[in-house]
Coordinates of C-alpha atoms in Angstrom, one line a residue:
T1 CA -27.8 -25.3 29.1
A2 CA -29.6 -27.1 26.4
I3 CA -27.6 -30.2 26.8
M4 CA -28.1 -30.1 30.6
L5 CA -31.8 -29.7 30.2
C6 CA -32.1 -32.7 27.8
L7 CA -30.0 -34.9 30.1
F8 CA -32.1 -33.7 33.1
I9 CA -35.4 -34.7 31.2
Y10 CA -33.9 -38.0 29.9
I11 CA -32.7 -39.1 33.4
G12 CA -35.9 -38.1 35.1
F13 CA -38.0 -40.0 32.6
A14 CA -35.9 -43.0 31.7
I15 CA -33.9 -43.6 34.9
F16 CA -35.9 -42.3 37.9
F17 CA -39.5 -42.5 36.3
I18 CA -40.3 -39.1 37.7
P19 CA -43.8 -37.9 37.3
T20 CA -44.3 -35.3 34.5
I21 CA -45.8 -32.8 37.0
N22 CA -42.8 -33.3 39.2
L23 CA -40.3 -33.1 36.5
I24 CA -41.8 -29.8 35.3
L25 CA -41.5 -28.4 38.8
L26 CA -37.7 -29.4 38.7
I27 CA -37.2 -27.6 35.5
V28 CA -38.7 -24.5 36.7
I29 CA -36.6 -24.6 39.8
F30 CA -33.6 -25.2 37.6
S31 CA -34.4 -22.3 35.3
R32 CA -34.9 -19.8 38.3
K33 CA -31.6 -21.0 39.8
L34 CA -29.7 -20.9 36.4
P35 CA -28.9 -17.0 36.4
S36 CA -27.2 -17.6 39.9
V37 CA -25.2 -20.4 38.5
K38 CA -24.1 -18.1 35.5
L39 CA -23.1 -15.2 37.9
S40 CA -21.0 -17.5 39.9
I41 CA -19.3 -18.9 37.1
N42 CA -18.6 -15.3 35.7
N43 CA -17.2 -14.3 39.1
I44 CA -14.9 -17.2 39.2
Q45 CA -13.6 -16.4 35.7
S46 CA -13.1 -12.8 36.7
F47 CA -11.3 -13.9 39.7
L48 CA -8.9 -16.1 37.6
N49 CA -8.3 -13.2 35.2
L50 CA -7.1 -11.0 38.1
T51 CA -4.9 -13.8 39.5
P52 CA -1.8 -12.6 37.5
I53 CA -2.4 -9.0 38.7
I54 CA -2.7 -10.2 42.3
Y55 CA 0.5 -12.1 42.1
E56 CA 2.3 -9.0 40.5
I57 CA 1.1 -6.8 43.4
K58 CA 2.3 -9.4 45.9
T59 CA 5.6 -9.5 44.2
K60 CA 6.0 -5.9 44.2
L61 CA 5.2 -5.3 48.0
E62 CA 7.7 -8.0 48.7
L63 CA 10.2 -6.1 46.8
F64 CA 9.4 -2.8 48.4
N65 CA 9.7 -4.4 51.9
R66 CA 13.1 -5.7 51.1
K67 CA 14.4 -2.3 49.8
K68 CA 12.5 0.0 52.2
E69 CA 14.7 2.5 54.1
S70 CA 15.4 1.9 57.6
F71 CA 14.6 5.0 59.6
I72 CA 15.7 3.6 63.0
D73 CA 19.2 5.2 63.0
I74 CA 18.1 8.6 61.5
P75 CA 15.6 10.3 63.9
S76 CA 13.2 12.9 62.2
S77 CA 14.2 16.5 62.6
K78 CA 13.7 19.8 61.1
I79 CA 16.3 20.4 58.3
Y80 CA 17.8 23.8 57.5
I81 CA 19.4 25.0 54.2
N82 CA 21.9 27.6 55.1
D83 CA 23.5 28.0 51.7
K84 CA 22.8 25.6 48.8
I85 CA 21.9 22.1 47.4
E86 CA 24.6 20.6 45.4
V87 CA 24.4 17.8 43.0
K88 CA 27.7 16.3 42.4
N89 CA 28.7 13.7 39.6
L90 CA 25.3 12.2 39.6
C91 CA 24.7 9.1 37.4
F92 CA 21.6 7.1 37.2
S93 CA 20.5 4.1 35.3
Y94 CA 17.8 1.4 35.8
T95 CA 18.1 -2.4 35.9
D96 CA 18.5 -2.6 32.2
G97 CA 21.8 -0.8 32.7
Q98 CA 20.9 2.0 30.2
A99 CA 22.2 5.4 31.5
I100 CA 19.5 8.1 32.1
L101 CA 21.7 10.5 33.7
S102 CA 25.5 10.7 33.2
D103 CA 27.8 13.0 35.3
V104 CA 25.2 15.6 36.1
S105 CA 26.5 18.5 38.5
F106 CA 24.8 21.8 39.5
V107 CA 24.0 23.9 42.4
I108 CA 20.7 25.3 43.7
K109 CA 21.5 28.4 45.8
K110 CA 19.0 29.1 48.7
N111 CA 16.0 31.4 48.1
T112 CA 16.5 31.0 44.1
I113 CA 14.4 29.4 41.5
T114 CA 16.1 26.9 39.3
A115 CA 14.3 25.6 36.2
I116 CA 15.1 22.0 34.8
T117 CA 14.4 21.9 31.0
G118 CA 15.0 19.6 28.2
V119 CA 13.5 17.5 25.4
S120 CA 11.1 14.6 26.4
G121 CA 12.9 11.4 27.6
S122 CA 16.1 13.5 28.7
G123 CA 15.7 12.5 32.3
K124 CA 14.0 15.6 33.8
T125 CA 11.5 13.5 35.9
T126 CA 14.2 11.2 36.9
L127 CA 16.4 13.9 38.2
V128 CA 13.5 15.4 40.1
D129 CA 12.7 12.1 41.6
I130 CA 16.3 11.8 42.8
L131 CA 16.3 15.4 44.2
T132 CA 13.1 14.5 46.3
G133 CA 14.6 11.1 47.4
T134 CA 12.1 8.9 45.6
L135 CA 15.1 7.3 43.7
K136 CA 18.5 6.8 44.7
P137 CA 21.5 7.7 42.3
T138 CA 23.5 4.9 40.9
T139 CA 26.6 7.1 41.6
G140 CA 27.3 10.5 42.6
K141 CA 25.6 12.3 45.5
I142 CA 23.3 15.2 46.6
L143 CA 24.7 17.5 49.3
I144 CA 22.6 19.7 51.5
D145 CA 25.1 22.3 52.7
D146 CA 27.8 19.8 52.2
K147 CA 26.0 17.1 54.1
N148 CA 25.1 13.9 52.2
L149 CA 21.4 13.4 51.8
S150 CA 21.9 9.9 52.6
K151 CA 23.0 10.8 56.2
I152 CA 20.2 13.2 56.6
G153 CA 17.8 10.4 55.6
Y154 CA 15.5 10.1 52.7
N155 CA 12.4 9.9 54.7
N156 CA 13.5 12.9 56.9
W157 CA 14.1 14.9 53.8
G158 CA 10.8 14.0 52.4
N159 CA 9.1 15.4 55.5
N160 CA 10.7 18.8 54.7
I161 CA 9.9 19.2 51.1
A162 CA 6.7 19.5 48.8
Y163 CA 6.4 18.1 45.3
M164 CA 3.5 19.0 43.1
T165 CA 3.2 16.7 40.2
Q166 CA 1.3 17.2 36.9
E167 CA -1.3 14.6 38.3
R168 CA -3.8 16.6 40.6
F169 CA -4.6 14.7 43.6
L170 CA -7.8 16.1 45.1
F171 CA -10.2 13.9 47.4
H172 CA -13.9 14.0 47.4
N173 CA -14.1 16.3 50.4
S174 CA -14.1 19.9 51.3
I175 CA -11.3 22.5 50.4
R176 CA -10.4 22.7 54.1
N177 CA -10.0 19.0 54.4
N178 CA -7.9 18.6 51.4
M179 CA -5.6 21.3 52.7
L180 CA -5.4 19.6 56.2
W181 CA -4.6 16.1 54.5
S182 CA -1.6 17.9 53.1
N183 CA -0.6 19.4 56.6
P184 CA -2.7 18.1 59.4
N185 CA -1.1 20.8 61.7
A186 CA -2.1 23.8 59.6
S187 CA -4.1 26.7 61.2
E188 CA -6.8 28.6 59.7
K189 CA -4.3 31.3 59.1
D190 CA -1.9 28.8 57.2
I191 CA -4.8 27.5 55.0
W192 CA -5.8 31.1 54.0
G193 CA -2.3 32.1 53.4
A194 CA -1.5 29.3 51.1
L195 CA -4.8 29.8 49.2
E196 CA -3.7 33.6 48.7
K197 CA -0.2 32.7 47.6
A198 CA -1.9 30.3 44.9
N199 CA -4.2 33.0 43.8
A200 CA -7.1 30.9 45.0
K201 CA -8.4 32.8 47.9
D202 CA -10.7 35.3 45.9
Y203 CA -12.3 32.3 44.2
V204 CA -12.8 30.3 47.4
V205 CA -14.8 33.2 49.3
T206 CA -17.2 33.5 46.5
L207 CA -18.3 29.9 46.9
D208 CA -21.6 29.3 48.7
S209 CA -19.8 27.0 51.3
G210 CA -16.7 28.8 51.0
I211 CA -13.7 26.8 52.3
D212 CA -15.9 24.0 53.2
T213 CA -17.1 23.4 49.5
I214 CA -16.9 19.8 48.3
V215 CA -14.5 19.6 45.3
G216 CA -15.7 16.2 44.0
D217 CA -13.4 13.1 43.2
R218 CA -10.1 14.4 41.9
G219 CA -11.6 17.8 41.9
M220 CA -14.2 17.1 39.1
L221 CA -16.5 19.8 40.3
L222 CA -13.8 22.5 39.6
S223 CA -12.4 23.7 36.4
G224 CA -8.9 22.8 35.5
G225 CA -7.4 26.1 36.5
Q226 CA -9.2 26.0 39.9
R227 CA -7.9 22.5 40.5
Q228 CA -4.5 23.4 39.7
R229 CA -4.6 26.5 42.2
L230 CA -6.0 24.5 44.9
S231 CA -3.4 21.7 44.4
L232 CA -0.6 24.4 44.4
A233 CA -2.2 25.8 47.8
M234 CA -2.2 22.3 49.1
T235 CA 1.7 22.1 48.3
L236 CA 2.3 25.5 49.8
V237 CA 0.5 24.9 53.1
R238 CA 3.2 22.3 54.0
K239 CA 5.6 25.4 54.3
P240 CA 8.2 23.2 52.5
L241 CA 12.1 23.9 52.9
F242 CA 12.5 22.7 49.2
L243 CA 9.6 23.2 46.7
V244 CA 9.5 21.2 43.5
L245 CA 6.8 22.1 40.8
D246 CA 6.2 20.0 37.8
E247 CA 4.4 22.2 35.2
A248 CA 2.6 23.6 38.1
T249 CA 0.9 26.5 36.1
N250 CA 0.4 24.8 32.8
E251 CA -3.5 25.1 33.0
L252 CA -3.5 28.8 34.2
D253 CA -3.6 32.0 31.9
E254 CA -0.6 34.2 31.7
E255 CA -2.3 36.8 34.2
N256 CA -2.9 34.2 37.0
E257 CA 0.7 32.6 36.3
N258 CA 2.4 35.8 36.7
E259 CA 0.5 36.8 40.0
I260 CA 1.5 33.4 41.6
L261 CA 5.1 33.7 40.5
E262 CA 5.1 37.2 42.2
E263 CA 3.7 35.8 45.3

């Protein structure tokens, strides 16, 4: 800025012979416009810094479009589990070739609870992602009553399950609208039934606005336990055929946890 100002004054006096009063006026205008020029330069620099991220997002979108599942041949329909879900000789590895899961086989019987445990990095989350259809196994298969999941359709399967992750996804909206986001077809009875099963009904009825209470972005206006119970209710209101819970009660006390398990 100092160099530009010196050049400006020199050119004005030595080359264009601008009167002093006019030159002072031009300098004042220049100083008033300088912040806008700086802001423009900063914006350009910020955009250049984001360019690699924009390129990476574009690359990922192209990859997703190439690998997205075709739903044309598999119409969406209600799925029923008459007996079991069977994981058979399942193996999975990422692109680097390192095996995460190797020859995993087990059975989940209908109307039972199955716990997946293990040390950190043992592949629990990967296994759950495969069960929910988020990832596809490298080899092996998942059978729903002896019918391969790939024949049922991963999108079709996803519409019949519910997955509550450790991350709580709550919108800056009312409890009712958060529940309806999870299941747009839920009735008033369905919503209150899910809240009761998640041991959240007694809390919700004490709120000034009840079920129309705003929870804040990511549920910031609620406590950790309240967020967890509401997230669980949002999962249950889908009336899923297959329910997956990833540490769904880790923020609850023992009494609340036992009551939810009994429900």
